[in-house]
Coordinates of C-alpha atoms in Angstrom, one line a residue:
X1 CA 217.9 -97.2 229.4
X2 CA 215.7 -94.0 229.5
X3 CA 215.4 -91.2 227.2
X4 CA 217.7 -88.8 229.4
X5 CA 220.7 -91.2 229.4
X6 CA 220.4 -92.0 225.8
X7 CA 220.4 -88.0 224.9
X8 CA 223.4 -87.6 227.3
X9 CA 225.4 -90.5 225.9
X10 CA 224.5 -89.2 222.3
X11 CA 225.8 -85.6 222.9
X12 CA 228.9 -86.9 224.8
X13 CA 229.8 -89.0 221.9
X14 CA 229.9 -86.0 219.8
X15 CA 231.7 -83.8 222.3
X16 CA 234.4 -86.3 222.6
X17 CA 234.8 -86.7 219.0
X18 CA 235.2 -82.7 218.8
X19 CA 232.1 -82.5 216.5
X20 CA 230.3 -80.3 219.1
X21 CA 231.5 -78.2 221.5
X22 CA 228.7 -78.5 223.8
X23 CA 224.7 -78.4 224.0
X24 CA 221.6 -78.1 226.6
X25 CA 218.7 -80.1 225.6
X26 CA 215.2 -79.9 227.0
X27 CA 212.1 -82.3 226.5
X28 CA 208.9 -81.0 228.1
X29 CA 206.4 -83.8 228.6
X30 CA 203.4 -84.3 230.9
X31 CA 204.4 -81.1 233.0
X32 CA 207.7 -82.1 233.8
X33 CA 211.2 -80.6 231.9
X34 CA 214.1 -83.0 231.6
X35 CA 217.3 -81.3 230.9
X36 CA 220.7 -82.1 229.8
X37 CA 223.8 -80.1 229.7
X38 CA 227.0 -81.5 228.1
X39 CA 230.3 -80.3 226.9
X40 CA 231.9 -77.1 227.3
X41 CA 230.4 -73.4 226.8
X42 CA 233.6 -71.7 226.4
X43 CA 236.7 -73.5 224.7
X44 CA 239.3 -71.1 226.4
X45 CA 238.2 -71.4 229.8
X46 CA 236.8 -74.9 229.4
X47 CA 233.9 -73.8 231.6
X48 CA 231.0 -76.5 231.0
X49 CA 227.4 -76.0 229.6
X50 CA 224.9 -75.8 232.4
X51 CA 221.0 -75.6 232.5
X52 CA 221.4 -71.8 232.7
X53 CA 224.0 -71.5 229.9
X54 CA 223.0 -68.5 227.8
X55 CA 223.1 -68.9 224.0
X56 CA 222.6 -67.0 220.9
X57 CA 219.3 -68.5 219.4
X58 CA 219.6 -66.9 216.0
X59 CA 216.5 -67.3 214.1
X60 CA 214.6 -69.0 217.0
X61 CA 214.1 -65.2 217.6
X62 CA 211.9 -64.7 214.8
X63 CA 208.7 -66.5 216.3
X64 CA 209.3 -64.0 219.4
X65 CA 209.4 -61.0 217.2
X66 CA 206.4 -62.2 215.3
X67 CA 204.3 -62.6 218.7
X68 CA 205.0 -59.0 219.7
X69 CA 203.9 -57.9 216.2
X70 CA 200.7 -60.2 216.4
X71 CA 199.9 -58.6 219.9
X72 CA 199.7 -55.3 218.0
X73 CA 197.4 -56.6 215.4
X74 CA 195.1 -57.9 218.2
X75 CA 195.4 -54.3 219.7
X76 CA 194.2 -52.7 216.2
X77 CA 197.4 -51.1 215.8
X78 CA 197.6 -52.5 212.2
X79 CA 195.9 -54.7 209.6
X80 CA 197.4 -57.6 207.9
X81 CA 196.7 -56.3 204.5
X82 CA 197.7 -52.8 205.5
X83 CA 200.8 -51.3 203.6
X84 CA 203.6 -51.1 205.6
X85 CA 204.2 -47.6 204.1
X86 CA 201.9 -46.4 206.7
X87 CA 204.7 -46.6 209.3
X88 CA 207.8 -47.0 206.7
X89 CA 207.1 -44.6 204.1
X90 CA 210.7 -45.1 202.9
X91 CA 209.6 -48.1 201.3
X92 CA 206.9 -46.7 199.1
X93 CA 208.7 -47.0 195.6
X94 CA 210.3 -50.6 195.9
X95 CA 211.5 -52.2 192.6
X96 CA 212.2 -55.9 191.9
X97 CA 214.7 -57.7 189.9
X98 CA 213.6 -59.4 186.8
X99 CA 215.9 -62.2 187.8
X100 CA 217.4 -62.8 191.4
X101 CA 221.0 -63.3 190.0
X102 CA 220.8 -60.6 187.3
X103 CA 221.8 -56.9 187.0
X104 CA 220.8 -54.8 189.9
X105 CA 219.5 -52.3 187.1
X106 CA 217.3 -54.9 185.5
X107 CA 214.1 -54.2 187.6
X108 CA 210.4 -53.6 187.6
X109 CA 208.2 -51.5 189.5
X110 CA 206.5 -53.4 192.2
X111 CA 203.1 -54.2 191.5
X112 CA 201.7 -53.6 194.8
X113 CA 202.9 -52.2 198.6
X114 CA 204.1 -54.8 201.0
X115 CA 201.9 -55.6 203.5
X116 CA 202.3 -56.8 207.1
X117 CA 201.0 -60.0 206.2
X118 CA 203.8 -60.4 203.7
X119 CA 206.4 -59.6 206.4
X120 CA 204.8 -62.2 208.8
X121 CA 204.9 -64.9 206.1
X122 CA 208.0 -64.3 204.4
X123 CA 206.5 -63.3 201.0
X124 CA 207.4 -59.8 200.9
X125 CA 210.3 -60.4 198.3
X126 CA 213.2 -59.7 200.6
X127 CA 216.0 -62.2 200.9
X128 CA 219.6 -62.6 202.5
X129 CA 222.5 -61.7 200.2
X130 CA 224.2 -64.9 201.1
X131 CA 222.0 -67.0 199.5
X132 CA 222.8 -65.8 196.2
X133 CA 225.7 -65.8 193.7
X134 CA 224.8 -62.7 191.5
X135 CA 225.1 -58.9 192.3
X136 CA 222.5 -58.7 195.1
X137 CA 224.9 -60.7 197.2
X138 CA 227.5 -58.1 197.4
X139 CA 224.9 -55.3 197.4
X140 CA 223.0 -56.7 200.4
X141 CA 226.5 -57.2 202.2
X142 CA 227.6 -53.5 201.3
X143 CA 224.2 -51.7 202.0
X144 CA 223.0 -53.4 205.1
X145 CA 226.4 -54.7 206.8
X146 CA 226.3 -57.3 209.6
X147 CA 222.9 -58.9 210.6
X148 CA 223.0 -58.8 214.4
X149 CA 225.7 -56.5 215.6
X150 CA 225.4 -53.4 213.4
X151 CA 226.3 -50.0 213.8
X152 CA 223.4 -48.7 211.7
X153 CA 220.5 -47.3 213.8
X154 CA 217.2 -48.9 213.0
X155 CA 216.1 -45.9 210.7
X156 CA 219.4 -45.8 208.7
X157 CA 218.7 -49.7 208.0
X158 CA 215.1 -49.3 206.8
X159 CA 216.4 -46.3 204.6
X160 CA 219.0 -48.4 203.1
X161 CA 216.6 -51.7 202.5
X162 CA 214.5 -49.0 200.5
X163 CA 217.5 -48.8 198.3
X164 CA 217.8 -52.4 197.5
X165 CA 215.5 -54.1 195.1
X166 CA 213.4 -57.3 196.0
X167 CA 213.9 -60.7 194.4
X168 CA 210.1 -61.0 193.8
X169 CA 207.0 -59.2 193.7
X170 CA 205.1 -58.9 197.0
X171 CA 203.0 -61.5 197.7
X172 CA 203.9 -63.9 195.0
X173 CA 206.3 -66.3 196.9
X174 CA 208.3 -67.5 200.1
X175 CA 211.5 -66.3 200.2
X176 CA 213.5 -66.4 203.4
X177 CA 215.3 -62.9 204.2
X178 CA 215.0 -59.9 206.5
X179 CA 211.4 -59.3 206.6
X180 CA 211.3 -60.3 210.3
X181 CA 214.0 -57.9 211.0
X182 CA 212.0 -55.0 209.4
X183 CA 209.0 -56.3 211.0
X184 CA 210.6 -55.8 214.6
X185 CA 211.5 -52.2 213.5
X186 CA 207.9 -51.4 212.7
X187 CA 206.7 -52.7 215.8
X188 CA 209.3 -50.4 217.6
X189 CA 208.0 -47.5 215.5
X190 CA 204.4 -48.4 216.3
X191 CA 205.2 -48.6 220.0
X192 CA 207.5 -45.3 220.2
X193 CA 210.3 -47.5 221.7
X194 CA 213.1 -50.1 221.0
X195 CA 212.3 -53.2 220.0
X196 CA 213.9 -54.8 223.0
X197 CA 212.2 -52.5 225.1
X198 CA 208.9 -53.8 223.6
X199 CA 209.8 -57.6 224.1
X200 CA 211.1 -57.0 227.6
X201 CA 207.8 -55.4 228.5
X202 CA 205.2 -57.1 226.5
X203 CA 206.7 -60.6 226.1
X204 CA 209.7 -61.7 228.4
X205 CA 208.1 -60.2 232.0
X206 CA 204.7 -61.7 231.7
X207 CA 206.3 -64.9 230.9
X208 CA 209.1 -64.7 233.4
X209 CA 211.9 -64.7 230.6
X210 CA 214.7 -63.4 232.7
X211 CA 217.5 -64.7 230.9
X212 CA 216.3 -63.5 227.2
X213 CA 217.2 -60.1 225.5
X214 CA 219.5 -58.5 222.7
X215 CA 222.2 -58.2 225.4
X216 CA 223.2 -60.2 228.6
X217 CA 223.7 -58.2 231.6
X218 CA 227.3 -57.9 232.9
X219 CA 226.3 -59.8 236.0
X220 CA 225.5 -63.0 233.7
X221 CA 227.9 -62.8 231.1
X222 CA 230.0 -65.5 232.6
X223 CA 227.1 -67.8 231.8
X224 CA 226.9 -67.0 228.0
X225 CA 228.3 -69.6 225.7
X226 CA 231.1 -68.2 223.7
X227 CA 231.3 -67.8 220.1
X228 CA 232.6 -71.3 218.7
X229 CA 233.0 -72.6 215.1
X230 CA 235.4 -74.7 213.2
X231 CA 238.8 -73.9 211.2
X232 CA 239.1 -75.1 207.7
X233 CA 240.4 -78.4 208.5
X234 CA 237.2 -79.1 211.0
X235 CA 238.9 -78.4 214.3
X236 CA 236.8 -76.6 216.9
X237 CA 238.0 -73.2 217.6
X238 CA 236.9 -70.1 219.4
X239 CA 235.8 -67.1 217.1
X240 CA 236.0 -63.4 217.6
X241 CA 233.1 -62.9 215.4
X242 CA 230.2 -65.2 213.9
X243 CA 230.5 -66.3 210.5
X244 CA 230.0 -63.2 207.9
X245 CA 231.1 -60.7 210.7
X246 CA 227.2 -60.7 211.7
X247 CA 227.8 -60.9 215.5
X248 CA 230.6 -59.9 217.9
X249 CA 231.9 -61.5 220.9
X250 CA 231.2 -58.4 222.7
X251 CA 228.4 -56.2 221.6
X252 CA 229.3 -52.4 222.0
X253 CA 227.0 -51.0 224.6
X254 CA 226.0 -48.1 222.4
X255 CA 224.8 -50.2 219.4
X256 CA 221.0 -49.5 218.8
X257 CA 220.6 -51.9 216.1
X258 CA 218.3 -54.9 217.6
X259 CA 217.7 -57.9 215.0
X260 CA 214.3 -59.2 215.4
X261 CA 215.1 -61.9 212.9
X262 CA 218.1 -63.5 214.7
X263 CA 219.4 -61.3 217.6
X264 CA 218.2 -62.8 221.0
X265 CA 220.0 -64.6 223.6
X266 CA 218.2 -67.3 225.8
X267 CA 218.3 -70.3 227.8
X268 CA 216.4 -73.5 227.6
X269 CA 214.2 -72.8 230.3
X270 CA 213.1 -69.4 228.9
X271 CA 212.3 -70.7 225.7
X272 CA 210.1 -73.4 227.2
X273 CA 208.0 -70.7 228.6
X274 CA 207.6 -69.0 225.3
X275 CA 206.9 -72.1 223.5
X276 CA 204.5 -73.4 226.2
X277 CA 202.6 -70.1 225.9
X278 CA 202.2 -71.0 222.1
X279 CA 200.5 -74.2 223.4
X280 CA 198.2 -72.7 225.7
X281 CA 199.7 -73.3 229.1
X282 CA 197.1 -72.6 231.7
X283 CA 199.9 -71.2 234.3
X284 CA 201.1 -68.7 231.8
X285 CA 199.3 -65.3 230.4
X286 CA 197.9 -65.8 226.9
X287 CA 199.6 -63.1 225.1
X288 CA 197.5 -63.5 221.8
X289 CA 193.9 -64.0 221.0
X290 CA 193.0 -67.3 220.6
X291 CA 192.1 -66.9 216.6
X292 CA 195.3 -65.0 216.3
X293 CA 197.1 -67.7 217.8
X294 CA 195.7 -70.1 215.4
X295 CA 196.4 -68.0 212.4
X296 CA 200.2 -67.8 213.4
X297 CA 200.3 -71.5 214.0
X298 CA 198.5 -72.5 210.7
X299 CA 199.9 -72.7 207.1
X300 CA 199.5 -69.6 205.3
X301 CA 201.1 -70.7 201.9
X302 CA 199.2 -71.4 198.8
X303 CA 199.9 -75.0 197.1
X304 CA 202.0 -73.4 194.4
X305 CA 204.0 -71.1 197.2
X306 CA 204.6 -74.5 199.0
X307 CA 205.7 -76.0 196.0
X308 CA 208.3 -73.4 194.9
X309 CA 209.8 -72.3 198.3
X310 CA 213.5 -73.0 198.5
X311 CA 216.3 -72.7 201.0
X312 CA 220.0 -73.9 200.0
X313 CA 218.5 -75.2 196.8
X314 CA 215.9 -77.6 198.8
X315 CA 212.2 -77.2 198.4
X316 CA 211.7 -76.9 202.0
X317 CA 207.7 -76.9 202.4
X318 CA 206.9 -79.1 199.2
X319 CA 206.0 -82.0 201.5
X320 CA 205.4 -82.4 205.3
X321 CA 205.3 -78.6 206.2
X322 CA 203.9 -75.4 205.4
X323 CA 204.8 -72.1 206.9
X324 CA 202.4 -70.0 209.4
X325 CA 203.9 -66.8 210.7
X326 CA 207.0 -67.1 212.0
X327 CA 207.0 -70.8 212.4
X328 CA 207.0 -73.8 210.1
X329 CA 203.8 -76.0 210.4
X330 CA 203.5 -79.9 210.2
X331 CA 200.9 -80.8 207.9
X332 CA 201.9 -84.3 206.7
X333 CA 204.0 -85.7 209.8
X334 CA 205.1 -88.8 208.1
X335 CA 207.0 -86.4 205.5
X336 CA 208.0 -83.7 207.7
X337 CA 211.8 -83.1 208.0
X338 CA 212.6 -82.9 211.7
X339 CA 215.1 -80.3 210.9
X340 CA 212.3 -78.0 210.9
X341 CA 210.0 -79.7 213.1
X342 CA 208.3 -83.3 213.3
X343 CA 205.3 -84.3 215.4
X344 CA 201.7 -84.5 214.8
X345 CA 199.8 -82.2 212.5
X346 CA 199.9 -78.6 213.7
X347 CA 203.4 -79.2 215.2
X348 CA 205.3 -76.0 214.8
X349 CA 209.1 -74.8 215.2
X350 CA 212.0 -72.9 213.4
X351 CA 215.5 -73.4 213.9
X352 CA 218.3 -71.1 214.3
X353 CA 221.5 -71.0 212.3
X354 CA 224.2 -71.4 215.2
X355 CA 222.8 -74.8 216.4
X356 CA 219.5 -73.9 218.0
X357 CA 216.3 -75.9 217.5
X358 CA 213.0 -76.2 218.9
X359 CA 209.4 -77.5 218.3
X360 CA 205.9 -77.6 220.2
X361 CA 203.3 -80.1 219.5
X362 CA 199.8 -79.2 220.3
X363 CA 198.6 -83.0 220.4
X364 CA 200.5 -84.0 223.2
X365 CA 201.4 -80.5 224.3
X366 CA 205.2 -81.4 224.5
X367 CA 208.3 -79.1 223.8
X368 CA 211.5 -79.9 222.7
X369 CA 214.4 -77.6 222.6
X370 CA 218.2 -78.1 221.7
X371 CA 220.7 -74.9 221.9
X372 CA 224.2 -75.0 221.0
X373 CA 226.9 -72.5 219.6
X374 CA 227.9 -74.1 216.3
X375 CA 228.8 -71.5 214.0
X376 CA 229.7 -72.1 210.3
X377 CA 230.3 -70.5 207.4
X378 CA 228.1 -71.6 204.1
X379 CA 231.3 -72.7 202.3
X380 CA 232.1 -75.1 205.6
X381 CA 228.5 -76.3 205.2
X382 CA 229.0 -77.3 201.8
X383 CA 232.3 -79.3 202.5
X384 CA 230.5 -81.1 205.4
X385 CA 232.5 -79.1 208.2
X386 CA 230.8 -78.7 211.4
X387 CA 227.5 -80.9 210.8
X388 CA 227.7 -82.4 214.1
X389 CA 225.1 -80.1 216.0
X390 CA 222.6 -81.0 213.2
X391 CA 223.4 -84.7 213.9
X392 CA 222.7 -84.2 217.2
X393 CA 219.5 -82.7 216.7
X394 CA 218.3 -85.3 214.6
X395 CA 219.4 -87.8 217.0
X396 CA 217.7 -85.8 219.9
X397 CA 214.5 -85.6 218.0
X398 CA 214.5 -89.4 217.3
X399 CA 215.2 -90.4 221.1
X400 CA 212.7 -87.7 222.4
X401 CA 210.1 -89.0 220.0
X402 CA 210.7 -92.9 220.6

């Protein structure tokens, strides 16, 4: 049985067991794309997942925003070690919690300004409130609101970020958080247009990514995957908003907030073009200088930062991976967790919270992409609810790598 059939059968089994609504997968190898689309993109209308289904890709947005920022670096619009206060003066007087779970008034002054390098490598000291149990959790929620569909303007959001304490000194350690969202708004300020306009003109149009953006045009909305999650008994259900209220089933047309960290919609074919560009595909334009691309795709963390980086209590870079700019990087293939990416040395990838995952291997120039809408509360994950998508990703990787 070939890999395509194995992937289809694996996905169908999870769909039949109601552990996954549906998914689209793509394997690019030897110049050919092999696509599978299984299950439903909308539980109410029972419409099927297709090759052209448009999914929310969540944190798979981060590498895209990173490329846009690095294009400005190539153009001399900023230096990596330049303080971001050059275009965000609101952030000139940041304070740092003495204890990430401690009281909000127990802070010290930041020892140095946040730099563009800090944002690109998640070493600015920013976080996500939902990762914490202390007062910073509520403060982030009340101050910043939804992470994707927000009524705040970009300037309002940056102003509010300035009122929150960091959880670590700038440059000290890796902390996954809102750095790429802030980076996206700084890209917009530097260009004098919205982040969506920058990405559309500088990234999507050159690469032919016609289906990717922060909003889905009205004539394509019937191809969107609807918001899908699980109830407290573990049954598939349609959602009116993403977990935490971060994304709505219909985004109002007059919202100006565009999340460079997790806001894009895309398809398997569009994201393939982006991933192949990172691998230097000769039929696609090179958006970055070779040395800048190499910087993005190489580990930027010190040994100590790799050892201490945590997400959900796990040491995510202690073995197997490092972190470049917007992507995880395979350093020790045999120890690399495929949930981030696993291939030869230098393989890159970064998953999305809603069931999206990808990797690009420069050794054989292969690309693997998995897209789904599998939206979970952190409390549900802790109970083992809705983990079918992650099981499917692991199986997809194993089949594609065999």
